[in-house]
CSV table of C-alpha atoms in Angstrom, one decimal:
chain,number,residue,atom,x,y,z
A,1148,MET,CA,-3.1,70.8,25.7
A,1149,LYS,CA,-3.9,71.3,22.5
A,1150,ILE,CA,-2.5,68.2,20.3
A,1151,LEU,CA,-2.8,67.6,16.6
A,1152,LEU,CA,-2.1,64.0,15.5
A,1153,VAL,CA,-1.9,62.9,12.0
A,1154,ASP,CA,-2.1,59.2,10.9
A,1155,ASP,CA,-3.8,57.9,7.8
A,1156,ASP,CA,-4.7,54.9,9.5
A,1157,GLU,CA,-7.7,55.8,10.3
A,1158,SER,CA,-8.4,53.1,13.4
A,1159,ILE,CA,-4.9,54.3,15.0
A,1160,LEU,CA,-5.8,57.9,14.5
A,1161,ALA,CA,-9.2,57.2,16.3
A,1162,LEU,CA,-7.9,55.3,18.8
A,1163,LEU,CA,-5.3,57.8,20.3
A,1164,LYS,CA,-7.3,60.3,19.5
A,1165,GLN,CA,-9.8,58.8,22.2
A,1166,PHE,CA,-7.2,57.7,24.4
A,1167,LEU,CA,-5.2,61.5,24.5
A,1168,SER,CA,-8.7,63.0,24.9
A,1169,ALA,CA,-11.0,61.5,27.3
A,1170,SER,CA,-8.0,59.4,29.3
A,1171,CYS,CA,-5.2,62.1,29.5
A,1172,GLY,CA,-7.7,65.0,29.2
A,1173,HIS,CA,-6.1,66.8,26.1
A,1174,ASP,CA,-7.7,68.7,23.3
A,1175,VAL,CA,-7.2,66.1,20.1
A,1176,THR,CA,-7.1,67.2,16.5
A,1177,ALA,CA,-7.1,64.7,14.3
A,1178,CYS,CA,-6.0,65.0,10.8
A,1179,PRO,CA,-5.7,61.8,8.0
A,1180,GLY,CA,-2.9,62.9,6.3
A,1181,GLY,CA,-0.4,65.9,5.8
A,1182,VAL,CA,-2.2,68.2,3.6
A,1183,GLU,CA,-4.9,68.2,6.0
A,1184,ALA,CA,-2.5,69.1,8.7
A,1185,LEU,CA,-0.9,71.8,7.1
A,1186,ASP,CA,-5.1,73.3,6.3
A,1187,CYS,CA,-5.5,73.0,10.3
A,1188,ILE,CA,-2.3,74.5,11.0
A,1189,ALA,CA,-3.3,77.6,8.6
A,1190,THR,CA,-6.7,77.8,9.9
A,1191,SER,CA,-6.5,77.6,13.6
A,1192,GLU,CA,-6.8,80.6,15.8
A,1193,GLU,CA,-5.5,78.6,18.7
A,1194,GLN,CA,-1.8,77.3,18.6
A,1195,PHE,CA,-1.1,73.7,19.2
A,1196,ASP,CA,1.0,72.7,22.1
A,1197,CYS,CA,2.2,69.2,20.7
A,1198,PHE,CA,1.9,67.3,17.4
A,1199,VAL,CA,2.4,63.6,16.5
A,1200,LEU,CA,3.1,62.3,13.5
A,1201,ASP,CA,2.9,59.2,11.4
A,1202,ILE,CA,6.0,59.5,8.7
A,1203,GLN,CA,4.6,57.0,5.9
A,1204,MET,CA,2.0,59.0,4.5
A,1205,PRO,CA,-0.1,59.9,0.8
A,1206,GLN,CA,1.5,62.9,-0.8
A,1207,ILE,CA,3.2,64.5,2.3
A,1208,ASP,CA,5.0,62.3,4.6
A,1209,GLY,CA,5.6,63.1,8.1
A,1210,ILE,CA,9.1,64.4,7.7
A,1211,THR,CA,8.1,66.4,5.2
A,1212,LEU,CA,5.0,67.3,7.5
A,1213,CYS,CA,7.7,67.8,10.1
A,1214,GLU,CA,10.1,70.0,8.5
A,1215,LYS,CA,7.3,72.3,7.7
A,1216,ILE,CA,6.0,72.6,10.8
A,1217,ARG,CA,9.4,73.8,11.9
A,1218,ASN,CA,9.7,76.1,9.6
A,1219,THR,CA,6.9,78.0,11.0
A,1220,PRO,CA,8.1,81.0,13.1
A,1221,ARG,CA,5.4,80.1,15.7
A,1222,TYR,CA,6.1,76.4,15.5
A,1223,ALA,CA,9.9,77.0,16.3
A,1224,ASN,CA,9.9,75.6,19.1
A,1225,THR,CA,6.8,73.4,19.5
A,1226,SER,CA,7.1,69.5,20.3
A,1227,ILE,CA,7.1,67.0,17.9
A,1228,ILE,CA,6.5,63.5,18.0
A,1229,MET,CA,7.1,61.2,15.7
A,1230,LEU,CA,5.2,57.9,15.8
A,1231,THR,CA,5.9,55.4,13.4
A,1232,ALA,CA,6.5,51.9,12.5
A,1233,MET,CA,9.6,52.9,10.5
A,1234,ALA,CA,12.6,51.1,12.5
A,1235,GLN,CA,15.1,52.0,9.8
A,1236,LEU,CA,18.1,54.5,10.8
A,1237,ASP,CA,17.7,56.3,7.9
A,1238,HIS,CA,13.8,57.3,8.8
A,1239,LEU,CA,15.2,58.4,12.3
A,1240,ASP,CA,18.0,60.5,11.3
A,1241,ARG,CA,15.6,62.6,8.9
A,1242,ALA,CA,13.2,62.8,11.8
A,1243,PHE,CA,15.3,64.7,13.6
A,1244,ALA,CA,17.1,66.5,11.2
A,1245,ALA,CA,14.1,67.7,10.3
A,1246,GLY,CA,13.1,69.2,13.5
A,1247,ALA,CA,11.7,65.8,15.6
A,1248,ASN,CA,11.6,66.3,19.3
A,1249,ASP,CA,11.5,62.6,19.7
A,1250,TYR,CA,10.6,59.2,17.9
A,1251,ILE,CA,8.4,56.7,18.9
A,1252,THR,CA,8.3,53.2,17.1
A,1253,LYS,CA,5.3,51.0,16.7
A,1254,PRO,CA,4.6,48.6,18.6
A,1255,PHE,CA,4.2,51.0,21.0
A,1256,GLU,CA,2.6,51.5,24.7
A,1257,LEU,CA,0.1,54.0,25.0
A,1258,GLY,CA,1.6,54.8,28.2
A,1259,GLU,CA,4.7,55.6,26.4
A,1260,LEU,CA,3.2,57.9,24.5
A,1261,ARG,CA,1.4,60.0,27.1
A,1262,ALA,CA,4.6,60.2,29.4
A,1263,ARG,CA,6.8,61.1,26.1
A,1264,ILE,CA,4.3,64.0,25.5
A,1265,LYS,CA,4.2,65.0,29.0
A,1266,SER,CA,8.2,65.0,28.9
A,1267,SER,CA,8.3,66.9,26.0
A,1268,GLN,CA,6.4,69.8,27.5
A,1269,ARG,CA,8.1,69.6,30.4
A,1270,PHE,CA,11.4,70.7,29.0
A,1271,VAL,CA,10.5,71.7,25.5
A,1272,GLY,CA,11.2,75.8,25.5
A,1273,LYS,CA,13.2,75.0,28.2
A,1274,GLU,CA,16.5,74.2,27.2
A,1275,GLY,CA,18.4,77.0,29.2
A,1276,PRO,CA,18.7,78.1,32.9
A,1277,GLU,CA,15.3,79.3,33.4
A,1278,GLY,CA,13.6,75.8,32.9
A,1279,SER,CA,16.3,73.3,34.4
A,1280,THR,CA,17.8,72.7,37.7
A,1281,ALA,CA,21.4,73.6,38.5
A,1282,SER,CA,24.1,70.8,37.1
A,1283,MET,CA,25.3,68.3,39.5
A,1284,ALA,CA,28.2,69.7,38.5
A,1285,SER,CA,27.5,73.1,39.8
A,1286,THR,CA,26.1,71.3,43.0
A,1287,GLU,CA,29.3,70.3,43.5
A,1288,SER,CA,30.8,73.4,42.9
A,1289,ALA,CA,29.0,75.5,45.5
A,1290,GLN,CA,29.2,73.0,48.1
A,1291,THR,CA,33.3,72.5,47.5
A,1292,GLY,CA,33.8,76.8,46.5
A,1293,GLY,CA,35.0,75.8,43.1
A,1294,GLY,CA,37.4,73.4,41.8
A,1295,GLY,CA,40.8,75.8,41.6
A,1296,GLY,CA,41.6,79.6,41.7
A,1297,ASP,CA,41.3,79.9,37.8
A,1298,ALA,CA,37.5,80.7,37.3
A,1299,PRO,CA,36.6,84.0,35.9
A,1300,SER,CA,35.6,86.3,39.0
A,1301,GLY,CA,32.1,87.7,38.4
A,1302,ASP,CA,28.6,87.6,39.7
A,1303,THR,CA,26.3,84.7,39.4
A,1304,THR,CA,24.8,86.2,37.0
A,1305,GLN,CA,27.7,86.7,34.3
A,1306,ASP,CA,28.0,82.7,35.1
A,1307,ALA,CA,24.6,81.3,34.4
A,1308,GLY,CA,25.0,83.6,31.2
A,1309,PHE,CA,27.9,81.8,30.4
A,1310,ALA,CA,26.7,78.2,31.1
A,1311,GLU,CA,23.1,79.0,29.5
A,1312,VAL,CA,22.1,76.5,26.8
A,1313,ILE,CA,21.9,78.4,23.4
A,1314,ASP,CA,18.8,77.8,21.3
A,1315,ILE,CA,20.2,77.2,17.7
A,1316,ARG,CA,18.2,77.2,14.3
A,1317,ASN,CA,18.4,76.2,10.9
A,1318,ILE,CA,22.0,75.2,11.1
A,1319,ASP,CA,22.2,71.3,9.9
A,1320,ARG,CA,22.5,68.5,12.1
A,1321,VAL,CA,22.6,70.7,15.3
A,1322,LEU,CA,19.9,69.3,18.1
A,1323,SER,CA,18.2,71.3,20.8
A,1324,TYR,CA,19.1,69.8,24.2
A,1325,THR,CA,16.7,67.5,25.0
A,1326,ALA,CA,16.6,66.3,21.0
A,1327,PHE,CA,20.2,65.5,21.7
A,1328,GLU,CA,19.1,62.9,24.5
A,1329,ASN,CA,16.1,61.5,22.9
A,1330,TYR,CA,17.7,60.8,19.9
A,1331,ILE,CA,20.9,58.8,21.5
A,1332,MET,CA,18.2,56.9,23.5
A,1333,GLN,CA,16.7,55.5,20.2
A,1334,LEU,CA,19.9,54.2,18.7
A,1335,PRO,CA,20.0,50.6,20.7
A,1336,ARG,CA,16.5,50.2,19.3
A,1337,PHE,CA,18.3,50.7,15.8
A,1338,GLY,CA,21.1,48.2,16.2
A,1339,MET,CA,23.4,51.4,16.7
A,1340,PHE,CA,26.1,49.6,18.5
A,1341,GLN,CA,29.1,50.9,17.3
A,1342,SER,CA,28.3,54.8,18.0
A,1343,SER,CA,30.2,57.0,20.5
A,1344,VAL,CA,30.1,60.6,21.8
A,1345,SER,CA,32.5,63.4,22.1
A,1346,SER,CA,32.4,66.6,23.1
A,1347,ILE,CA,34.0,69.4,21.1
A,1348,ARG,CA,35.2,72.6,23.5
A,1349,ILE,CA,35.2,76.3,22.2
A,1350,TRP,CA,38.7,77.1,24.3
A,1351,GLN,CA,38.9,80.4,26.0
A,1352,ALA,CA,34.7,80.8,25.4
A,1353,ASP,CA,34.7,82.2,29.0
A,1354,GLN,CA,37.2,85.0,28.0
A,1355,ALA,CA,35.1,85.8,24.8
A,1356,HIS,CA,31.9,85.7,27.1
A,1357,GLN,CA,33.4,88.4,29.1
A,1358,VAL,CA,34.2,90.8,25.9
A,1359,CYS,CA,30.9,90.2,23.9
A,1360,SER,CA,27.4,91.5,24.7
A,1361,PRO,CA,24.8,89.1,24.8
A,1362,ASP,CA,23.9,89.0,21.4
A,1363,GLN,CA,27.3,89.3,20.1
A,1364,PHE,CA,27.8,85.6,22.2
A,1365,ARG,CA,24.8,84.1,21.1
A,1366,GLN,CA,26.3,85.3,17.6
A,1367,LEU,CA,29.6,83.7,18.3
A,1368,ILE,CA,28.1,80.3,19.4
A,1369,HIS,CA,26.2,80.5,16.1
A,1370,LEU,CA,29.1,80.8,14.2
A,1371,VAL,CA,30.9,78.1,16.0
A,1372,ALA,CA,28.2,75.6,15.5
A,1373,GLY,CA,27.9,76.9,11.6
A,1374,VAL,CA,31.8,75.8,11.5
A,1375,ILE,CA,31.5,72.6,13.3
A,1376,SER,CA,28.3,71.3,10.8
A,1377,ASP,CA,30.4,72.6,7.9
A,1378,THR,CA,33.6,70.6,8.7
A,1379,MET,CA,31.6,67.5,9.7
A,1380,ARG,CA,28.6,67.0,7.2
A,1381,ARG,CA,30.1,64.4,5.2
A,1382,ASP,CA,30.3,62.5,8.5
A,1383,ASN,CA,27.0,60.8,10.0
A,1384,CYS,CA,26.7,62.5,13.0
A,1385,PHE,CA,24.8,65.0,15.3
A,1386,PHE,CA,25.6,67.7,17.6
A,1387,SER,CA,23.8,69.9,20.3
A,1388,TYR,CA,25.0,73.0,22.8
A,1389,ARG,CA,25.3,72.1,25.9
A,1390,GLY,CA,26.1,75.6,27.6
A,1391,GLY,CA,29.9,76.6,28.8
A,1392,GLY,CA,31.2,76.6,25.6
A,1393,LEU,CA,30.8,73.0,25.2
A,1394,PHE,CA,29.3,70.7,22.2
A,1395,LEU,CA,28.4,67.6,22.0
A,1396,CYS,CA,28.2,65.3,19.1
A,1397,ILE,CA,27.6,61.8,18.1
A,1398,GLN,CA,28.7,59.6,15.7
A,1399,ASN,CA,27.5,56.2,14.2
A,1400,GLY,CA,29.3,53.4,12.5
A,1401,ARG,CA,32.8,52.2,12.5
A,1402,ASP,CA,34.2,54.8,10.0
A,1403,SER,CA,33.7,58.0,12.4
A,1404,LEU,CA,36.9,60.3,12.0
A,1405,SER,CA,39.3,60.5,14.7
A,1406,ARG,CA,40.2,63.7,17.1
A,1407,GLU,CA,42.9,64.8,15.0
A,1408,ASP,CA,41.1,64.3,11.6
A,1409,ILE,CA,38.3,66.5,12.9
A,1410,GLU,CA,40.5,69.5,15.0
A,1411,LYS,CA,42.4,70.4,12.2
A,1412,PRO,CA,40.2,71.4,9.8
A,1413,LEU,CA,37.7,72.9,12.6
A,1414,ASN,CA,40.6,75.0,13.4
A,1415,ARG,CA,41.2,75.9,10.3
A,1416,ARG,CA,37.4,76.9,9.3
A,1417,LEU,CA,37.0,78.6,13.0
A,1418,GLN,CA,39.8,81.5,12.0
A,1419,VAL,CA,38.1,82.2,8.6
A,1420,ALA,CA,35.1,82.7,10.2
A,1421,LEU,CA,36.4,84.7,12.6
A,1422,ALA,CA,38.3,87.0,10.9
A,1423,LYS,CA,34.7,88.6,10.0
A,1424,PHE,CA,33.2,88.5,13.7
A,1425,PRO,CA,33.1,91.9,14.6
A,1426,ARG,CA,34.7,91.3,17.9
A,1427,ASP,CA,38.4,90.3,18.5
A,1428,VAL,CA,38.2,87.1,20.1
A,1429,SER,CA,40.8,84.4,20.4
A,1430,LEU,CA,39.4,81.0,20.0
A,1431,GLU,CA,40.3,77.1,19.9
A,1432,LEU,CA,38.4,73.7,19.3
A,1433,THR,CA,39.3,71.2,21.4
A,1434,VAL,CA,37.9,67.4,20.5
A,1435,GLY,CA,37.4,65.2,23.4
A,1436,LYS,CA,38.3,61.3,23.0
A,1437,ARG,CA,35.5,59.3,22.0
A,1438,HIS,CA,33.4,57.3,24.5
A,1439,PRO,CA,31.6,53.9,22.7
A,1440,LEU,CA,28.0,53.4,23.7
A,1441,ARG,CA,27.8,49.6,22.2
A,1442,TRP,CA,27.1,48.4,26.0
A,1443,VAL,CA,26.1,51.5,27.4
A,1444,THR,CA,22.0,51.0,28.4
A,1445,LYS,CA,19.4,53.9,28.2
A,1446,ALA,CA,20.3,55.6,31.6
A,1447,GLY,CA,23.7,55.0,31.7
A,1448,ILE,CA,23.6,57.1,28.0
A,1449,LEU,CA,22.4,59.6,30.2
A,1450,LYS,CA,25.1,59.4,33.1
A,1451,VAL,CA,28.2,59.1,29.8
A,1452,LEU,CA,26.5,62.7,28.6
A,1453,PHE,CA,26.9,64.6,32.3
A,1454,ASN,CA,30.7,62.8,32.4
A,1455,LEU,CA,31.7,64.4,28.9
A,1456,ALA,CA,30.1,67.5,29.9
A,1457,ARG,CA,32.6,67.4,33.3
A,1458,ASP,CA,35.3,65.6,31.1
A,1459,THR,CA,37.4,69.2,29.9
A,1460,GLU,CA,41.3,70.1,30.0
A,1461,ASP,CA,40.0,73.6,30.4
A,1462,ASP,CA,40.4,75.3,33.7
A,1463,SER,CA,37.1,77.0,34.0
A,1464,THR,CA,34.9,75.8,37.0
A,1465,LEU,CA,32.1,78.0,35.5
A,1466,PRO,CA,28.7,75.1,35.8
A,1467,LEU,CA,27.0,73.3,33.1
A,1468,ILE,CA,23.7,73.2,33.1
A,1469,GLU,CA,22.5,69.3,33.0
A,1470,THR,CA,18.3,69.7,32.0
A,1471,GLN,CA,16.5,67.6,34.7
A,1472,ARG,CA,15.2,64.1,33.3
A,1473,ASP,CA,12.3,62.5,34.0
A,1474,THR,CA,12.8,58.8,34.4
A,1475,THR,CA,9.8,57.9,33.7
A,1476,LEU,CA,10.8,57.2,30.3
A,1477,VAL,CA,13.2,55.4,31.1
A,1478,ASN,CA,11.5,53.3,33.4
A,1479,ILE,CA,9.0,52.5,30.3
A,1480,GLU,CA,12.0,51.4,28.2
A,1481,ASN,CA,13.5,49.4,30.6
A,1482,ARG,CA,10.2,47.5,31.0
A,1483,ARG,CA,9.8,47.9,27.1
A,1484,ARG,CA,12.5,46.1,26.6
A,1485,GLU,CA,11.8,43.6,29.3
A,1486,ASN,CA,8.2,42.8,28.5
A,1487,PRO,CA,7.6,44.0,24.6
A,1488,PRO,CA,4.1,45.2,23.6
A,1489,GLY,CA,2.2,42.2,23.0
A,1490,ARG,CA,-1.4,41.6,21.2
A,1491,GLN,CA,-3.1,41.6,25.3
A,1492,PRO,CA,-2.5,44.9,26.1
A,1493,TYR,CA,-3.4,46.5,23.2
A,1494,LYS,CA,-6.4,44.7,23.2
A,1495,SER,CA,-7.5,45.6,26.3
A,1496,MET,CA,-6.9,49.2,25.9
A,1497,LEU,CA,-8.2,49.1,22.3
A,1498,ASN,CA,-11.5,47.7,23.3
A,1499,GLU,CA,-11.6,50.2,26.7
A,1500,PHE,CA,-11.0,53.5,24.8
A,1501,LEU,CA,-13.4,51.9,21.9
A,1502,GLY,CA,-16.2,51.0,23.1
A,1503,GLU,CA,-17.3,47.8,24.6
A,1504,GLU,CA,-17.2,45.1,21.0
A,1505,GLU,CA,-14.7,43.1,20.3
A,1506,LEU,CA,-11.8,44.1,18.3
A,1507,SER,CA,-11.8,42.1,14.9
A,1508,PRO,CA,-8.2,40.3,14.2
A,1509,ASN,CA,-7.5,43.1,11.0
A,1510,GLN,CA,-8.1,46.2,13.7
A,1511,LEU,CA,-5.4,44.2,16.0
A,1512,GLN,CA,-3.2,43.2,13.5
A,1513,LYS,CA,-3.1,46.8,12.1
A,1514,MET,CA,-1.9,48.8,15.9
A,1515,VAL,CA,-0.1,45.4,17.1
A,1516,LYS,CA,2.7,45.7,13.7
A,1517,GLY,CA,1.3,49.1,12.1
A,1518,HIS,CA,-0.5,49.4,9.1
A,1519,ASN,CA,1.2,49.0,5.5
A,1520,GLY,CA,4.4,50.1,7.9
A,1521,SER,CA,3.1,53.5,8.4
């Protein structure tokens, strides 16, 4: 895998380049800043498969760099991982809004970085049915023959098309399937114990899918995403399309809007937008109840998301896609919480990958705490 690593701390840059190349077998290019990184991207003949970016850097910070990379057409779906000591919710929000797929805070384990790079490559660009297994709901439906007689008839290809996780770009606060999960799993680390997740379902989306061409249906989902974004932009939230006419929304803070406060303006905007849509479709948005995350573990968060996808007033029994998860990351998070990274693990790893000489206290301090908060 070809990786571009960007950090203004020379010691961390050298460590990570050596680790990712020698231990993980990746082809790593290291840049000491955002300006150099953009030059490298512009002149590189080979396309990078993954970017690992620090945030606090001179001239061009990591979040701005992330946005510039994401706006480059050939890197629209490439994995971008932020690796930084910035542990404020504002930085987390800005990074994901700029297009980051994942976020790792210092101090960190080298094994965690390796696992997250591996996990990101497993799922990035594979947000739809081609790169995921059928959901538990789909499995149960197949085993039981469906949950009712009102499911739309049609071949499995049409059903799979309706359940497809459509890639939505260039709409504010919309995250990809896995980036949405990665964002939520970071919240406990940032002290966000008043966060909640709710569903926004497109009522009669399955009927719209039957009368629209595939391109028109994708345009329709983009239209709905724009309506949600415009309506909720003042609230501190992110949302993601999960397939099957379902969006999930994460809201942070005790001042989150109620279901009634969201539904009415959503549907007013939706009807205005539908008046300009080329096909005559009748849709309505319904908002599910909020599910607080304050006492939910990271592994439990994934279960909450799955249950939200199944919790619907719609009679449709079409399957929803649940992307296969890599439990390695959950296991790493559990170990990290029980045994926070200390000096000794970093010291042994640094000595292993940078040579036999002992690290100076100054070098060790940079790695454990992050250099100047970068």
